[in-house]
Amino acid sequence: MQRPYSKIVLILLIFISACLALLRFDSLQVGASYDDAHYIILAESLASGQGYELINFPRPQIERNFPPGWSLLLAPFTLVFPKNYDALKVVSLVLWLASIFLVHKLFSKRLASPHLEILTALVALNPLLVGTSVTVMSESAYLFFSLLALVVFDKLDEKKIGWLILAMVLAFYAQQIRTIGIALTVSLLIYLLFSRRFRNFGIASAILIGGILLQGWINLRNGGAVFSSGYEAQVLSGSILGKIGQVWANASGYFDNVITGSLIPVFGTRLDAALGIPLLIFNIIILLIIVAGIFSIKPKFEWMHIYFVIYMAGILAFWNPKVGSVKARFLIPMLPFMYLYFLIGLNWILQKIFRENAKIATRSLYGVVGIIALILLARNLMDWRSPIRNQMTDLSIGTSWVAENAPDDAVVMVNEPVPAYVHVKRKTINFPKNGQELEKYLQNQDIDYIVIAPL
């Protein structure tokens, strides 16, 4: 049950998160993540009517790996704000702030006050979520549409099938933003099937099959795969024993402070080397609390819990550890659920320990989450005062001069054509491969400028 102050707290948390995000607005340079520049180029391609291509190259390349959902969402803004990439970061920020509201809405039926407000606060202050919200990456958009699908599904009524159709369409669109979103659509089908909602299962299956057929037809026509050439190559390659080893490698990586460091960012700092075993024990305790929350939550059989399991299984099983698949950003869509399980597990453990004095258990819970909230806030402020861009190569070195002085139709040879494009704002192309004659390459590609920048 929500208390009267719940909405006021929600508005305050959204405001605080917005302030933290604005402080960190320039913490990461556009293009530094590589994928953000990729999305920008594809959005500009869609907006200009050139199809779904990497138009930064003199000879545009058809995109076969990135799903179109996020770029499609950005396309109108690239028309209204041409070459203004800060405007695209604002789109991501707005979706993030809306996601905080959806987190509160989704869990309002599952948590009573003040636990609901505590959970919302932990999500709103999380530095990984806040930091990602001011980039042109797809995480905030995926989080928004996946949460919106779950919230809409909560309104499902057997007599009003429109909510199911809307939830499935939103889930499928989330899949078009991130390919891992297939975990969202598949988990919904599993939930409907095992809860014996066969009519709903049939409708949802028809929507998913229709969407996949359309997606597959477009991708195959362009020479790609049904979902994503890159992902399918990772999923379908290798032996069963190799897959088992891959799961173990990914699991070891995520359980080694990546999960806990995403929830409580005291991890991943210099404390790791200084504390050693005590920090490892603390890491194990946090993971055990999450597991306790998963087993003690009620009701257990819900769409979002099945989604959590399938998503986590997906990032462990299908992403190749040889290409750096253990990344905290892959956990972003799961952080609200992890905080839910952590909070429920912590409360359950404290109630067991202090079963004869509920007040001590409650105060202990407030004390622990209060410390965590301070850590989250402190990490945001640290990232503001010492942004990560100060630890990375400045992509504007050399490229800023080209952007200001080169003709609009110039072709620029750079080490990384995709991220460099958003800074030179001209056609970009790679350096020649080993063995290629430089002079002949320059003439064949009509290259006008060469940017040699530090790696």
PDB file of C-alpha atoms in Angstrom, residues 180-446:
ATOM      1  CA  ILE A 180      18.646  -9.582 -26.186  1.00  0.00           C
ATOM      2  CA  GLY A 181      15.095  -8.259 -25.917  1.00  0.00           C
ATOM      3  CA  ILE A 182      14.009 -11.610 -27.308  1.00  0.00           C
ATOM      4  CA  ALA A 183      14.209 -12.665 -23.647  1.00  0.00           C
ATOM      5  CA  LEU A 184      11.270 -10.328 -22.987  1.00  0.00           C
ATOM      6  CA  THR A 185       9.042 -11.721 -25.745  1.00  0.00           C
ATOM      7  CA  VAL A 186       9.920 -15.377 -25.118  1.00  0.00           C
ATOM      8  CA  SER A 187       9.376 -15.030 -21.361  1.00  0.00           C
ATOM      9  CA  LEU A 188       5.903 -13.590 -21.974  1.00  0.00           C
ATOM     10  CA  LEU A 189       4.988 -16.577 -24.149  1.00  0.00           C
ATOM     11  CA  ILE A 190       6.278 -18.968 -21.483  1.00  0.00           C
ATOM     12  CA  TYR A 191       4.261 -17.197 -18.801  1.00  0.00           C
ATOM     13  CA  LEU A 192       1.041 -17.269 -20.842  1.00  0.00           C
ATOM     14  CA  LEU A 193       1.527 -20.924 -21.777  1.00  0.00           C
ATOM     15  CA  PHE A 194       2.205 -22.227 -18.280  1.00  0.00           C
ATOM     16  CA  SER A 195      -0.523 -20.083 -16.730  1.00  0.00           C
ATOM     17  CA  ARG A 196      -2.928 -21.760 -19.202  1.00  0.00           C
ATOM     18  CA  ARG A 197      -3.949 -18.544 -20.924  1.00  0.00           C
ATOM     19  CA  PHE A 198      -4.047 -20.288 -24.277  1.00  0.00           C
ATOM     20  CA  ARG A 199      -6.060 -17.618 -26.081  1.00  0.00           C
ATOM     21  CA  ASN A 200      -3.641 -14.926 -24.978  1.00  0.00           C
ATOM     22  CA  PHE A 201      -0.737 -17.207 -25.861  1.00  0.00           C
ATOM     23  CA  GLY A 202      -2.066 -17.600 -29.390  1.00  0.00           C
ATOM     24  CA  ILE A 203      -2.494 -13.854 -29.877  1.00  0.00           C
ATOM     25  CA  ALA A 204       0.971 -13.055 -28.491  1.00  0.00           C
ATOM     26  CA  SER A 205       2.540 -15.809 -30.615  1.00  0.00           C
ATOM     27  CA  ALA A 206       0.883 -14.456 -33.755  1.00  0.00           C
ATOM     28  CA  ILE A 207       2.246 -10.960 -33.079  1.00  0.00           C
ATOM     29  CA  LEU A 208       5.749 -12.286 -32.406  1.00  0.00           C
ATOM     30  CA  ILE A 209       5.790 -14.581 -35.443  1.00  0.00           C
ATOM     31  CA  GLY A 210       4.486 -11.798 -37.678  1.00  0.00           C
ATOM     32  CA  GLY A 211       7.125  -9.404 -36.388  1.00  0.00           C
ATOM     33  CA  ILE A 212       9.958 -11.921 -36.767  1.00  0.00           C
ATOM     34  CA  LEU A 213       8.874 -12.802 -40.316  1.00  0.00           C
ATOM     35  CA  LEU A 214       8.895  -9.125 -41.280  1.00  0.00           C
ATOM     36  CA  GLN A 215      12.222  -8.543 -39.548  1.00  0.00           C
ATOM     37  CA  GLY A 216      13.739 -11.670 -41.111  1.00  0.00           C
ATOM     38  CA  TRP A 217      12.524 -10.743 -44.603  1.00  0.00           C
ATOM     39  CA  ILE A 218      14.073  -7.273 -44.378  1.00  0.00           C
ATOM     40  CA  ASN A 219      17.354  -8.547 -42.913  1.00  0.00           C
ATOM     41  CA  LEU A 220      17.741 -11.463 -45.335  1.00  0.00           C
ATOM     42  CA  ARG A 221      16.962  -9.204 -48.283  1.00  0.00           C
ATOM     43  CA  ASN A 222      19.885  -7.022 -47.183  1.00  0.00           C
ATOM     44  CA  GLY A 223      22.195 -10.017 -46.948  1.00  0.00           C
ATOM     45  CA  GLY A 224      22.040 -10.348 -43.159  1.00  0.00           C
ATOM     46  CA  ALA A 225      20.547 -12.898 -40.752  1.00  0.00           C
ATOM     47  CA  VAL A 226      17.048 -13.219 -39.277  1.00  0.00           C
ATOM     48  CA  PHE A 227      17.972 -11.367 -36.073  1.00  0.00           C
ATOM     49  CA  SER A 228      21.570 -10.158 -36.168  1.00  0.00           C
ATOM     50  CA  SER A 229      24.529 -11.532 -38.096  1.00  0.00           C
ATOM     51  CA  GLY A 230      26.889 -10.821 -35.230  1.00  0.00           C
ATOM     52  CA  TYR A 231      24.728 -12.339 -32.506  1.00  0.00           C
ATOM     53  CA  GLU A 232      23.778 -15.388 -34.567  1.00  0.00           C
ATOM     54  CA  ALA A 233      27.446 -16.046 -35.297  1.00  0.00           C
ATOM     55  CA  GLN A 234      28.137 -16.076 -31.555  1.00  0.00           C
ATOM     56  CA  VAL A 235      25.085 -18.166 -30.654  1.00  0.00           C
ATOM     57  CA  LEU A 236      25.376 -20.831 -33.350  1.00  0.00           C
ATOM     58  CA  SER A 237      29.148 -21.250 -33.420  1.00  0.00           C
ATOM     59  CA  GLY A 238      31.132 -23.683 -31.294  1.00  0.00           C
ATOM     60  CA  SER A 239      30.497 -27.063 -29.675  1.00  0.00           C
ATOM     61  CA  ILE A 240      28.312 -27.870 -26.672  1.00  0.00           C
ATOM     62  CA  LEU A 241      31.395 -28.242 -24.481  1.00  0.00           C
ATOM     63  CA  GLY A 242      32.592 -24.901 -25.778  1.00  0.00           C
ATOM     64  CA  LYS A 243      29.260 -23.330 -24.820  1.00  0.00           C
ATOM     65  CA  ILE A 244      29.531 -24.763 -21.307  1.00  0.00           C
ATOM     66  CA  GLY A 245      32.989 -23.266 -20.976  1.00  0.00           C
ATOM     67  CA  GLN A 246      31.628 -19.981 -22.308  1.00  0.00           C
ATOM     68  CA  VAL A 247      28.872 -19.938 -19.674  1.00  0.00           C
ATOM     69  CA  TRP A 248      31.422 -20.625 -16.943  1.00  0.00           C
ATOM     70  CA  ALA A 249      33.742 -17.871 -18.178  1.00  0.00           C
ATOM     71  CA  ASN A 250      30.900 -15.342 -18.352  1.00  0.00           C
ATOM     72  CA  ALA A 251      29.487 -16.378 -14.966  1.00  0.00           C
ATOM     73  CA  SER A 252      32.917 -16.093 -13.340  1.00  0.00           C
ATOM     74  CA  GLY A 253      33.300 -12.614 -14.783  1.00  0.00           C
ATOM     75  CA  TYR A 254      29.902 -11.346 -13.657  1.00  0.00           C
ATOM     76  CA  PHE A 255      30.104 -12.894 -10.198  1.00  0.00           C
ATOM     77  CA  ASP A 256      33.567 -11.422  -9.682  1.00  0.00           C
ATOM     78  CA  ASN A 257      32.333  -8.032  -8.437  1.00  0.00           C
ATOM     79  CA  VAL A 258      30.615  -6.990 -11.694  1.00  0.00           C
ATOM     80  CA  ILE A 259      27.079  -7.653 -10.423  1.00  0.00           C
ATOM     81  CA  THR A 260      27.733  -6.358  -6.935  1.00  0.00           C
ATOM     82  CA  GLY A 261      29.779  -3.459  -8.274  1.00  0.00           C
ATOM     83  CA  SER A 262      26.837  -2.423 -10.433  1.00  0.00           C
ATOM     84  CA  LEU A 263      24.521  -2.439  -7.412  1.00  0.00           C
ATOM     85  CA  ILE A 264      26.897  -1.032  -4.799  1.00  0.00           C
ATOM     86  CA  PRO A 265      29.743   0.790  -6.598  1.00  0.00           C
ATOM     87  CA  VAL A 266      32.267   0.591  -3.816  1.00  0.00           C
ATOM     88  CA  PHE A 267      33.464  -2.336  -5.936  1.00  0.00           C
ATOM     89  CA  GLY A 268      35.611  -1.753  -8.972  1.00  0.00           C
ATOM     90  CA  THR A 269      37.728   0.790  -7.138  1.00  0.00           C
ATOM     91  CA  ARG A 270      41.209   0.611  -5.645  1.00  0.00           C
ATOM     92  CA  LEU A 271      39.627  -1.126  -2.666  1.00  0.00           C
ATOM     93  CA  ASP A 272      39.609  -4.347  -4.701  1.00  0.00           C
ATOM     94  CA  ALA A 273      43.361  -4.746  -4.520  1.00  0.00           C
ATOM     95  CA  ALA A 274      43.679  -3.290  -1.028  1.00  0.00           C
ATOM     96  CA  LEU A 275      41.041  -5.386   0.745  1.00  0.00           C
ATOM     97  CA  GLY A 276      41.315  -8.648  -1.174  1.00  0.00           C
ATOM     98  CA  ILE A 277      39.608 -11.498   0.712  1.00  0.00           C
ATOM     99  CA  PRO A 278      37.316  -9.315   2.910  1.00  0.00           C
ATOM    100  CA  LEU A 279      35.931  -7.698  -0.223  1.00  0.00           C
ATOM    101  CA  LEU A 280      35.458 -11.126  -1.813  1.00  0.00           C
ATOM    102  CA  ILE A 281      33.458 -12.229   1.229  1.00  0.00           C
ATOM    103  CA  PHE A 282      31.357  -9.078   1.029  1.00  0.00           C
ATOM    104  CA  ASN A 283      30.764  -9.783  -2.659  1.00  0.00           C
ATOM    105  CA  ILE A 284      29.536 -13.305  -1.843  1.00  0.00           C
ATOM    106  CA  ILE A 285      27.233 -11.960   0.890  1.00  0.00           C
ATOM    107  CA  ILE A 286      25.573  -9.531  -1.549  1.00  0.00           C
ATOM    108  CA  LEU A 287      25.035 -12.313  -4.089  1.00  0.00           C
ATOM    109  CA  LEU A 288      23.554 -14.583  -1.404  1.00  0.00           C
ATOM    110  CA  ILE A 289      21.166 -11.816  -0.328  1.00  0.00           C
ATOM    111  CA  ILE A 290      19.964 -11.505  -3.939  1.00  0.00           C
ATOM    112  CA  VAL A 291      19.466 -15.279  -4.131  1.00  0.00           C
ATOM    113  CA  ALA A 292      17.538 -15.192  -0.839  1.00  0.00           C
ATOM    114  CA  GLY A 293      15.307 -12.493  -2.298  1.00  0.00           C
ATOM    115  CA  ILE A 294      14.634 -14.539  -5.433  1.00  0.00           C
ATOM    116  CA  PHE A 295      13.533 -17.543  -3.381  1.00  0.00           C
ATOM    117  CA  SER A 296      11.501 -15.572  -0.837  1.00  0.00           C
ATOM    118  CA  ILE A 297       9.611 -13.300  -3.244  1.00  0.00           C
ATOM    119  CA  LYS A 298       5.883 -13.842  -3.712  1.00  0.00           C
ATOM    120  CA  PRO A 299       4.273 -14.528  -6.117  1.00  0.00           C
ATOM    121  CA  LYS A 300       7.136 -16.337  -7.809  1.00  0.00           C
ATOM    122  CA  PHE A 301       5.476 -17.090 -11.139  1.00  0.00           C
ATOM    123  CA  GLU A 302       5.307 -13.733 -12.898  1.00  0.00           C
ATOM    124  CA  TRP A 303       6.386 -12.516 -16.306  1.00  0.00           C
ATOM    125  CA  MET A 304       9.120 -10.268 -14.916  1.00  0.00           C
ATOM    126  CA  HIS A 305      10.751 -13.094 -12.915  1.00  0.00           C
ATOM    127  CA  ILE A 306      10.810 -15.399 -15.957  1.00  0.00           C
ATOM    128  CA  TYR A 307      12.201 -12.499 -17.990  1.00  0.00           C
ATOM    129  CA  PHE A 308      14.967 -11.965 -15.424  1.00  0.00           C
ATOM    130  CA  VAL A 309      16.008 -15.628 -15.539  1.00  0.00           C
ATOM    131  CA  ILE A 310      16.001 -15.846 -19.353  1.00  0.00           C
ATOM    132  CA  TYR A 311      17.842 -12.532 -19.773  1.00  0.00           C
ATOM    133  CA  MET A 312      20.577 -13.546 -17.321  1.00  0.00           C
ATOM    134  CA  ALA A 313      20.844 -16.975 -18.947  1.00  0.00           C
ATOM    135  CA  GLY A 314      21.125 -15.242 -22.312  1.00  0.00           C
ATOM    136  CA  ILE A 315      24.054 -13.000 -21.420  1.00  0.00           C
ATOM    137  CA  LEU A 316      25.829 -15.949 -19.802  1.00  0.00           C
ATOM    138  CA  ALA A 317      25.231 -18.459 -22.592  1.00  0.00           C
ATOM    139  CA  PHE A 318      25.210 -16.562 -25.860  1.00  0.00           C
ATOM    140  CA  TRP A 319      27.822 -13.811 -25.631  1.00  0.00           C
ATOM    141  CA  ASN A 320      31.363 -14.836 -26.375  1.00  0.00           C
ATOM    142  CA  PRO A 321      33.790 -13.980 -23.537  1.00  0.00           C
ATOM    143  CA  LYS A 322      36.588 -13.668 -26.125  1.00  0.00           C
ATOM    144  CA  VAL A 323      35.000 -10.460 -27.425  1.00  0.00           C
ATOM    145  CA  GLY A 324      34.633  -8.851 -24.001  1.00  0.00           C
ATOM    146  CA  SER A 325      31.071  -9.905 -23.235  1.00  0.00           C
ATOM    147  CA  VAL A 326      31.321  -9.364 -19.471  1.00  0.00           C
ATOM    148  CA  LYS A 327      30.263  -5.742 -19.222  1.00  0.00           C
ATOM    149  CA  ALA A 328      28.340  -3.950 -16.498  1.00  0.00           C
ATOM    150  CA  ARG A 329      26.178  -2.159 -19.083  1.00  0.00           C
ATOM    151  CA  PHE A 330      24.622  -5.484 -20.112  1.00  0.00           C
ATOM    152  CA  LEU A 331      23.169  -5.657 -16.585  1.00  0.00           C
ATOM    153  CA  ILE A 332      21.420  -2.277 -16.845  1.00  0.00           C
ATOM    154  CA  PRO A 333      17.962  -3.672 -17.755  1.00  0.00           C
ATOM    155  CA  MET A 334      18.197  -6.054 -14.796  1.00  0.00           C
ATOM    156  CA  LEU A 335      19.293  -3.584 -12.109  1.00  0.00           C
ATOM    157  CA  PRO A 336      15.734  -2.665 -10.970  1.00  0.00           C
ATOM    158  CA  PHE A 337      14.956  -6.367 -10.507  1.00  0.00           C
ATOM    159  CA  MET A 338      18.245  -7.020  -8.729  1.00  0.00           C
ATOM    160  CA  TYR A 339      17.513  -4.193  -6.308  1.00  0.00           C
ATOM    161  CA  LEU A 340      14.060  -5.716  -5.763  1.00  0.00           C
ATOM    162  CA  TYR A 341      15.525  -9.126  -4.942  1.00  0.00           C
ATOM    163  CA  PHE A 342      18.263  -7.563  -2.816  1.00  0.00           C
ATOM    164  CA  LEU A 343      15.786  -5.506  -0.796  1.00  0.00           C
ATOM    165  CA  ILE A 344      13.403  -8.422  -0.261  1.00  0.00           C
ATOM    166  CA  GLY A 345      16.268 -10.772   0.593  1.00  0.00           C
ATOM    167  CA  LEU A 346      17.842  -8.319   3.037  1.00  0.00           C
ATOM    168  CA  ASN A 347      14.509  -7.706   4.741  1.00  0.00           C
ATOM    169  CA  TRP A 348      13.834 -11.455   4.975  1.00  0.00           C
ATOM    170  CA  ILE A 349      17.266 -12.147   6.513  1.00  0.00           C
ATOM    171  CA  LEU A 350      16.991  -9.302   9.028  1.00  0.00           C
ATOM    172  CA  GLN A 351      13.511 -10.413  10.042  1.00  0.00           C
ATOM    173  CA  LYS A 352      14.891 -13.906  10.692  1.00  0.00           C
ATOM    174  CA  ILE A 353      17.830 -12.584  12.694  1.00  0.00           C
ATOM    175  CA  PHE A 354      15.760 -10.154  14.781  1.00  0.00           C
ATOM    176  CA  ARG A 355      12.529 -12.137  14.830  1.00  0.00           C
ATOM    177  CA  GLU A 356      11.840 -11.121  18.421  1.00  0.00           C
ATOM    178  CA  ASN A 357      12.286  -7.413  17.767  1.00  0.00           C
ATOM    179  CA  ALA A 358      10.827  -6.227  14.470  1.00  0.00           C
ATOM    180  CA  LYS A 359      11.823  -2.609  15.153  1.00  0.00           C
ATOM    181  CA  ILE A 360      15.523  -3.481  15.211  1.00  0.00           C
ATOM    182  CA  ALA A 361      15.122  -5.390  11.946  1.00  0.00           C
ATOM    183  CA  THR A 362      13.399  -2.417  10.330  1.00  0.00           C
ATOM    184  CA  ARG A 363      15.966   0.081  11.593  1.00  0.00           C
ATOM    185  CA  SER A 364      18.791  -2.176  10.437  1.00  0.00           C
ATOM    186  CA  LEU A 365      17.245  -2.320   6.969  1.00  0.00           C
ATOM    187  CA  TYR A 366      16.958   1.465   6.836  1.00  0.00           C
ATOM    188  CA  GLY A 367      20.540   1.803   8.018  1.00  0.00           C
ATOM    189  CA  VAL A 368      21.940  -0.530   5.357  1.00  0.00           C
ATOM    190  CA  VAL A 369      20.014   1.015   2.455  1.00  0.00           C
ATOM    191  CA  GLY A 370      20.861   4.491   3.757  1.00  0.00           C
ATOM    192  CA  ILE A 371      24.573   3.684   3.542  1.00  0.00           C
ATOM    193  CA  ILE A 372      24.103   2.245   0.047  1.00  0.00           C
ATOM    194  CA  ALA A 373      22.228   5.371  -1.064  1.00  0.00           C
ATOM    195  CA  LEU A 374      25.093   7.545   0.193  1.00  0.00           C
ATOM    196  CA  ILE A 375      27.587   5.383  -1.722  1.00  0.00           C
ATOM    197  CA  LEU A 376      25.510   5.736  -4.897  1.00  0.00           C
ATOM    198  CA  LEU A 377      25.290   9.500  -4.472  1.00  0.00           C
ATOM    199  CA  ALA A 378      29.010   9.786  -3.715  1.00  0.00           C
ATOM    200  CA  ARG A 379      29.957   7.785  -6.813  1.00  0.00           C
ATOM    201  CA  ASN A 380      27.830  10.067  -9.001  1.00  0.00           C
ATOM    202  CA  LEU A 381      29.573  13.113  -7.566  1.00  0.00           C
ATOM    203  CA  MET A 382      32.981  11.469  -8.007  1.00  0.00           C
ATOM    204  CA  ASP A 383      32.210  10.754 -11.652  1.00  0.00           C
ATOM    205  CA  TRP A 384      31.144  14.373 -12.064  1.00  0.00           C
ATOM    206  CA  ARG A 385      34.323  15.752 -10.502  1.00  0.00           C
ATOM    207  CA  SER A 386      36.572  13.252 -12.275  1.00  0.00           C
ATOM    208  CA  PRO A 387      34.759  12.243 -15.484  1.00  0.00           C
ATOM    209  CA  ILE A 388      35.788   9.145 -17.357  1.00  0.00           C
ATOM    210  CA  ARG A 389      36.538  11.217 -20.475  1.00  0.00           C
ATOM    211  CA  ASN A 390      39.657  12.491 -18.672  1.00  0.00           C
ATOM    212  CA  GLN A 391      40.963   8.913 -18.677  1.00  0.00           C
ATOM    213  CA  MET A 392      40.359   8.345 -22.403  1.00  0.00           C
ATOM    214  CA  THR A 393      41.820   9.578 -25.675  1.00  0.00           C
ATOM    215  CA  ASP A 394      40.208  12.816 -26.826  1.00  0.00           C
ATOM    216  CA  LEU A 395      38.524  11.958 -30.128  1.00  0.00           C
ATOM    217  CA  SER A 396      38.435  15.630 -31.131  1.00  0.00           C
ATOM    218  CA  ILE A 397      42.234  15.757 -31.513  1.00  0.00           C
ATOM    219  CA  GLY A 398      42.791  16.548 -35.178  1.00  0.00           C
ATOM    220  CA  THR A 399      39.171  15.946 -36.080  1.00  0.00           C
ATOM    221  CA  SER A 400      37.958  19.303 -34.747  1.00  0.00           C
ATOM    222  CA  TRP A 401      40.189  21.181 -37.216  1.00  0.00           C
ATOM    223  CA  VAL A 402      38.833  19.109 -40.108  1.00  0.00           C
ATOM    224  CA  ALA A 403      35.258  19.760 -38.967  1.00  0.00           C
ATOM    225  CA  GLU A 404      35.865  23.524 -38.994  1.00  0.00           C
ATOM    226  CA  ASN A 405      37.944  23.853 -42.172  1.00  0.00           C
ATOM    227  CA  ALA A 406      37.352  20.965 -44.581  1.00  0.00           C
ATOM    228  CA  PRO A 407      34.779  21.133 -47.415  1.00  0.00           C
ATOM    229  CA  ASP A 408      31.502  19.357 -46.704  1.00  0.00           C
ATOM    230  CA  ASP A 409      32.191  16.697 -49.347  1.00  0.00           C
ATOM    231  CA  ALA A 410      35.700  15.885 -48.096  1.00  0.00           C
ATOM    232  CA  VAL A 411      36.743  12.286 -47.400  1.00  0.00           C
ATOM    233  CA  VAL A 412      38.847  11.797 -44.272  1.00  0.00           C
ATOM    234  CA  MET A 413      41.042   8.783 -43.553  1.00  0.00           C
ATOM    235  CA  VAL A 414      41.053   7.912 -39.843  1.00  0.00           C
ATOM    236  CA  ASN A 415      41.894   4.981 -37.626  1.00  0.00           C
ATOM    237  CA  GLU A 416      38.262   4.458 -36.493  1.00  0.00           C
ATOM    238  CA  PRO A 417      35.812   5.746 -39.138  1.00  0.00           C
ATOM    239  CA  VAL A 418      32.611   5.272 -37.118  1.00  0.00           C
ATOM    240  CA  PRO A 419      33.433   7.174 -33.884  1.00  0.00           C
ATOM    241  CA  ALA A 420      35.509   9.745 -35.791  1.00  0.00           C
ATOM    242  CA  TYR A 421      32.537  10.620 -38.017  1.00  0.00           C
ATOM    243  CA  VAL A 422      30.630  12.384 -35.232  1.00  0.00           C
ATOM    244  CA  HIS A 423      33.614  14.707 -34.759  1.00  0.00           C
ATOM    245  CA  VAL A 424      34.806  15.380 -38.308  1.00  0.00           C
ATOM    246  CA  LYS A 425      31.201  15.441 -39.623  1.00  0.00           C
ATOM    247  CA  ARG A 426      32.557  14.338 -43.004  1.00  0.00           C
ATOM    248  CA  LYS A 427      32.811  11.036 -44.864  1.00  0.00           C
ATOM    249  CA  THR A 428      35.333   8.779 -43.134  1.00  0.00           C
ATOM    250  CA  ILE A 429      37.282   5.720 -44.198  1.00  0.00           C
ATOM    251  CA  ASN A 430      39.784   3.301 -42.629  1.00  0.00           C
ATOM    252  CA  PHE A 431      43.529   3.328 -43.004  1.00  0.00           C
ATOM    253  CA  PRO A 432      44.674   0.814 -45.638  1.00  0.00           C
ATOM    254  CA  LYS A 433      45.123  -2.776 -44.540  1.00  0.00           C
ATOM    255  CA  ASN A 434      48.552  -4.348 -44.245  1.00  0.00           C
ATOM    256  CA  GLY A 435      50.070  -4.847 -47.666  1.00  0.00           C
ATOM    257  CA  GLN A 436      48.016  -2.178 -49.429  1.00  0.00           C
ATOM    258  CA  GLU A 437      49.962   0.550 -51.194  1.00  0.00           C
ATOM    259  CA  LEU A 438      49.204   3.859 -49.485  1.00  0.00           C
ATOM    260  CA  GLU A 439      49.429   6.178 -52.515  1.00  0.00           C
ATOM    261  CA  LYS A 440      47.220   3.968 -54.659  1.00  0.00           C
ATOM    262  CA  TYR A 441      44.725   3.607 -51.797  1.00  0.00           C
ATOM    263  CA  LEU A 442      44.505   7.388 -51.354  1.00  0.00           C
ATOM    264  CA  GLN A 443      43.789   7.896 -55.039  1.00  0.00           C
ATOM    265  CA  ASN A 444      41.243   5.080 -55.346  1.00  0.00           C
ATOM    266  CA  GLN A 445      39.248   6.295 -52.347  1.00  0.00           C
ATOM    267  CA  ASP A 446      39.485  10.011 -53.230  1.00  0.00           C
TER     268      ASP A 446
END
